[in-house]
Amino acid sequence: MSTIRTRRAAVLAVATVTAALVLTACGGDDSGHAAAGHGTSASPSASASASAAHNAQDVSFAQGMIPHHRQALEMAELAADRASSADVKDLAARIEKAQDPEIETMSGWLKAWGEDVPAATGSAESMPGMDHGADAGMSGMPGMMGDADMAKLEKASGEAFDTMFLTMMVEHHEGAVAMARTEKAKGAYEPATAMADDIVTGQTAEIEEMNKLLG
């Protein structure tokens, strides 16, 4: 009887150890799940970081370049039936083709960031610093034409229009290039700095082209 009792005690001891090991393993699984859960909880902050991957300069760039581009499009549209030079008409068409999609893209950024998209209408001269030849440092919108300049361009035609258009667009492009260079230097949003780089490259080439056309 003593031997039987001893064997039973040994069996019970083994069973107890086995159960303890099983419980320990389960506890390890739970901690593993908890660790995984902790890793998952980091994703909201990662998402927040991604959504915050822009700065005030990026917002300023988009909000300034949209009306700047819109005015360039207004000027380019006038060339269709007022310009006498085929080169000027071709340049105007290329400006429209390049800048219209950029307006749409920048508007999309501002909406995604919860920022205001500049209104499509409004007087340039009614906005501080927007007059022709205004101090770029104060306005942040260098190269913008005033209402009087736009009215003169609209009334012109033929060779007079060509000269006025090219002269105004050179200044307009120089302003856009200055704004784009500021974005390249201070912006944080990679698509915006990439667009700024394209603007610098493309519009600098067009400035050289227009200066040649002006002689």
PDB file of C-alpha atoms in Angstrom, residues 62-172:
ATOM      1  CA  ALA A  62       0.126  76.564 -51.858  1.00  0.00           C
ATOM      2  CA  GLN A  63      -2.107  79.446 -50.790  1.00  0.00           C
ATOM      3  CA  GLY A  64       0.160  81.955 -52.550  1.00  0.00           C
ATOM      4  CA  MET A  65       0.962  79.989 -55.683  1.00  0.00           C
ATOM      5  CA  ILE A  66      -2.673  79.132 -56.477  1.00  0.00           C
ATOM      6  CA  PRO A  67      -3.762  82.757 -57.146  1.00  0.00           C
ATOM      7  CA  HIS A  68      -0.364  83.418 -58.747  1.00  0.00           C
ATOM      8  CA  HIS A  69      -0.947  80.566 -61.205  1.00  0.00           C
ATOM      9  CA  ARG A  70      -4.554  81.660 -61.788  1.00  0.00           C
ATOM     10  CA  GLN A  71      -3.397  85.080 -62.911  1.00  0.00           C
ATOM     11  CA  ALA A  72      -0.862  83.505 -65.271  1.00  0.00           C
ATOM     12  CA  LEU A  73      -3.715  81.473 -66.769  1.00  0.00           C
ATOM     13  CA  GLU A  74      -5.802  84.640 -67.228  1.00  0.00           C
ATOM     14  CA  MET A  75      -2.913  86.238 -69.083  1.00  0.00           C
ATOM     15  CA  ALA A  76      -2.318  83.120 -71.188  1.00  0.00           C
ATOM     16  CA  GLU A  77      -5.986  82.877 -72.174  1.00  0.00           C
ATOM     17  CA  LEU A  78      -5.859  86.408 -73.587  1.00  0.00           C
ATOM     18  CA  ALA A  79      -3.090  85.374 -75.968  1.00  0.00           C
ATOM     19  CA  ALA A  80      -5.341  83.025 -77.936  1.00  0.00           C
ATOM     20  CA  ASP A  81      -7.120  85.820 -79.827  1.00  0.00           C
ATOM     21  CA  ARG A  82      -4.904  88.850 -79.154  1.00  0.00           C
ATOM     22  CA  ALA A  83      -1.339  87.701 -79.855  1.00  0.00           C
ATOM     23  CA  SER A  84       0.096  88.049 -83.340  1.00  0.00           C
ATOM     24  CA  SER A  85       3.114  85.807 -82.767  1.00  0.00           C
ATOM     25  CA  ALA A  86       2.749  82.045 -83.102  1.00  0.00           C
ATOM     26  CA  ASP A  87       5.586  81.707 -80.580  1.00  0.00           C
ATOM     27  CA  VAL A  88       3.661  83.733 -78.007  1.00  0.00           C
ATOM     28  CA  LYS A  89       0.518  81.679 -78.582  1.00  0.00           C
ATOM     29  CA  ASP A  90       2.492  78.456 -78.214  1.00  0.00           C
ATOM     30  CA  LEU A  91       4.108  79.675 -75.002  1.00  0.00           C
ATOM     31  CA  ALA A  92       0.737  80.697 -73.586  1.00  0.00           C
ATOM     32  CA  ALA A  93      -0.703  77.257 -74.354  1.00  0.00           C
ATOM     33  CA  ARG A  94       2.222  75.576 -72.587  1.00  0.00           C
ATOM     34  CA  ILE A  95       1.758  77.794 -69.534  1.00  0.00           C
ATOM     35  CA  GLU A  96      -1.896  76.761 -69.322  1.00  0.00           C
ATOM     36  CA  LYS A  97      -1.035  73.084 -69.725  1.00  0.00           C
ATOM     37  CA  ALA A  98       1.564  73.207 -66.935  1.00  0.00           C
ATOM     38  CA  GLN A  99      -0.096  75.437 -64.367  1.00  0.00           C
ATOM     39  CA  ASP A 100      -3.746  74.360 -64.439  1.00  0.00           C
ATOM     40  CA  PRO A 101      -3.003  70.845 -63.075  1.00  0.00           C
ATOM     41  CA  GLU A 102      -0.713  72.360 -60.434  1.00  0.00           C
ATOM     42  CA  ILE A 103      -3.594  74.502 -59.175  1.00  0.00           C
ATOM     43  CA  GLU A 104      -5.728  71.379 -58.781  1.00  0.00           C
ATOM     44  CA  THR A 105      -2.933  69.550 -56.968  1.00  0.00           C
ATOM     45  CA  MET A 106      -2.240  72.391 -54.524  1.00  0.00           C
ATOM     46  CA  SER A 107      -5.965  72.810 -53.845  1.00  0.00           C
ATOM     47  CA  GLY A 108      -6.091  69.120 -52.942  1.00  0.00           C
ATOM     48  CA  TRP A 109      -3.214  69.525 -50.492  1.00  0.00           C
ATOM     49  CA  LEU A 110      -4.900  72.433 -48.721  1.00  0.00           C
ATOM     50  CA  LYS A 111      -8.177  70.537 -48.402  1.00  0.00           C
ATOM     51  CA  ALA A 112      -6.357  67.501 -46.982  1.00  0.00           C
ATOM     52  CA  TRP A 113      -4.586  69.729 -44.464  1.00  0.00           C
ATOM     53  CA  GLY A 114      -7.824  71.426 -43.418  1.00  0.00           C
ATOM     54  CA  GLU A 115      -6.618  74.777 -44.753  1.00  0.00           C
ATOM     55  CA  ASP A 116      -8.483  77.390 -46.808  1.00  0.00           C
ATOM     56  CA  VAL A 117      -8.234  77.219 -50.592  1.00  0.00           C
ATOM     57  CA  PRO A 118      -7.964  80.753 -52.064  1.00  0.00           C
ATOM     58  CA  ALA A 119     -11.150  81.906 -53.757  1.00  0.00           C
ATOM     59  CA  ALA A 120     -11.163  81.846 -57.544  1.00  0.00           C
ATOM     60  CA  THR A 121     -12.315  85.479 -57.762  1.00  0.00           C
ATOM     61  CA  GLY A 122     -11.129  88.707 -56.261  1.00  0.00           C
ATOM     62  CA  SER A 123      -9.326  91.902 -57.103  1.00  0.00           C
ATOM     63  CA  ALA A 124      -5.563  91.753 -57.058  1.00  0.00           C
ATOM     64  CA  GLU A 125      -5.308  95.415 -56.103  1.00  0.00           C
ATOM     65  CA  SER A 126      -7.694  94.931 -53.179  1.00  0.00           C
ATOM     66  CA  MET A 127      -5.178  92.602 -51.521  1.00  0.00           C
ATOM     67  CA  PRO A 128      -2.262  94.028 -49.491  1.00  0.00           C
ATOM     68  CA  GLY A 129       1.020  93.960 -51.381  1.00  0.00           C
ATOM     69  CA  MET A 130      -0.552  92.691 -54.581  1.00  0.00           C
ATOM     70  CA  ASP A 131       0.040  95.799 -56.696  1.00  0.00           C
ATOM     71  CA  HIS A 132       2.320  95.620 -59.700  1.00  0.00           C
ATOM     72  CA  GLY A 133       5.892  96.090 -58.540  1.00  0.00           C
ATOM     73  CA  ALA A 134       4.988  95.728 -54.854  1.00  0.00           C
ATOM     74  CA  ASP A 135       7.662  94.817 -52.340  1.00  0.00           C
ATOM     75  CA  ALA A 136       7.938  91.029 -52.576  1.00  0.00           C
ATOM     76  CA  GLY A 137       9.119  90.820 -48.992  1.00  0.00           C
ATOM     77  CA  MET A 138       5.878  92.343 -47.740  1.00  0.00           C
ATOM     78  CA  SER A 139       3.423  90.641 -50.063  1.00  0.00           C
ATOM     79  CA  GLY A 140       4.929  87.190 -50.369  1.00  0.00           C
ATOM     80  CA  MET A 141       3.433  87.300 -53.883  1.00  0.00           C
ATOM     81  CA  PRO A 142       6.150  88.759 -56.118  1.00  0.00           C
ATOM     82  CA  GLY A 143       5.384  89.296 -59.780  1.00  0.00           C
ATOM     83  CA  MET A 144       1.611  89.652 -59.427  1.00  0.00           C
ATOM     84  CA  MET A 145       0.012  92.165 -61.810  1.00  0.00           C
ATOM     85  CA  GLY A 146      -2.406  94.798 -60.574  1.00  0.00           C
ATOM     86  CA  ASP A 147      -5.885  95.271 -62.042  1.00  0.00           C
ATOM     87  CA  ALA A 148      -4.686  98.240 -64.131  1.00  0.00           C
ATOM     88  CA  ASP A 149      -1.968  96.104 -65.724  1.00  0.00           C
ATOM     89  CA  MET A 150      -4.431  93.338 -66.537  1.00  0.00           C
ATOM     90  CA  ALA A 151      -6.853  95.857 -68.040  1.00  0.00           C
ATOM     91  CA  LYS A 152      -4.092  97.234 -70.321  1.00  0.00           C
ATOM     92  CA  LEU A 153      -3.169  93.747 -71.449  1.00  0.00           C
ATOM     93  CA  GLU A 154      -6.796  92.915 -72.195  1.00  0.00           C
ATOM     94  CA  LYS A 155      -7.157  96.000 -74.399  1.00  0.00           C
ATOM     95  CA  ALA A 156      -3.940  95.351 -76.337  1.00  0.00           C
ATOM     96  CA  SER A 157      -3.624  93.292 -79.514  1.00  0.00           C
ATOM     97  CA  GLY A 158      -1.120  92.334 -82.186  1.00  0.00           C
ATOM     98  CA  GLU A 159       2.548  93.137 -81.663  1.00  0.00           C
ATOM     99  CA  ALA A 160       1.720  95.523 -78.811  1.00  0.00           C
ATOM    100  CA  PHE A 161       0.049  92.646 -76.991  1.00  0.00           C
ATOM    101  CA  ASP A 162       2.989  90.330 -77.661  1.00  0.00           C
ATOM    102  CA  THR A 163       5.479  92.773 -76.145  1.00  0.00           C
ATOM    103  CA  MET A 164       3.289  93.580 -73.156  1.00  0.00           C
ATOM    104  CA  PHE A 165       2.449  89.921 -72.536  1.00  0.00           C
ATOM    105  CA  LEU A 166       6.074  88.811 -72.643  1.00  0.00           C
ATOM    106  CA  THR A 167       7.281  91.686 -70.461  1.00  0.00           C
ATOM    107  CA  MET A 168       4.595  91.050 -67.848  1.00  0.00           C
ATOM    108  CA  MET A 169       4.991  87.288 -67.924  1.00  0.00           C
ATOM    109  CA  VAL A 170       8.752  87.502 -67.419  1.00  0.00           C
ATOM    110  CA  GLU A 171       8.158  89.460 -64.219  1.00  0.00           C
ATOM    111  CA  HIS A 172       5.343  87.110 -63.242  1.00  0.00           C
TER     112      HIS A 172
END
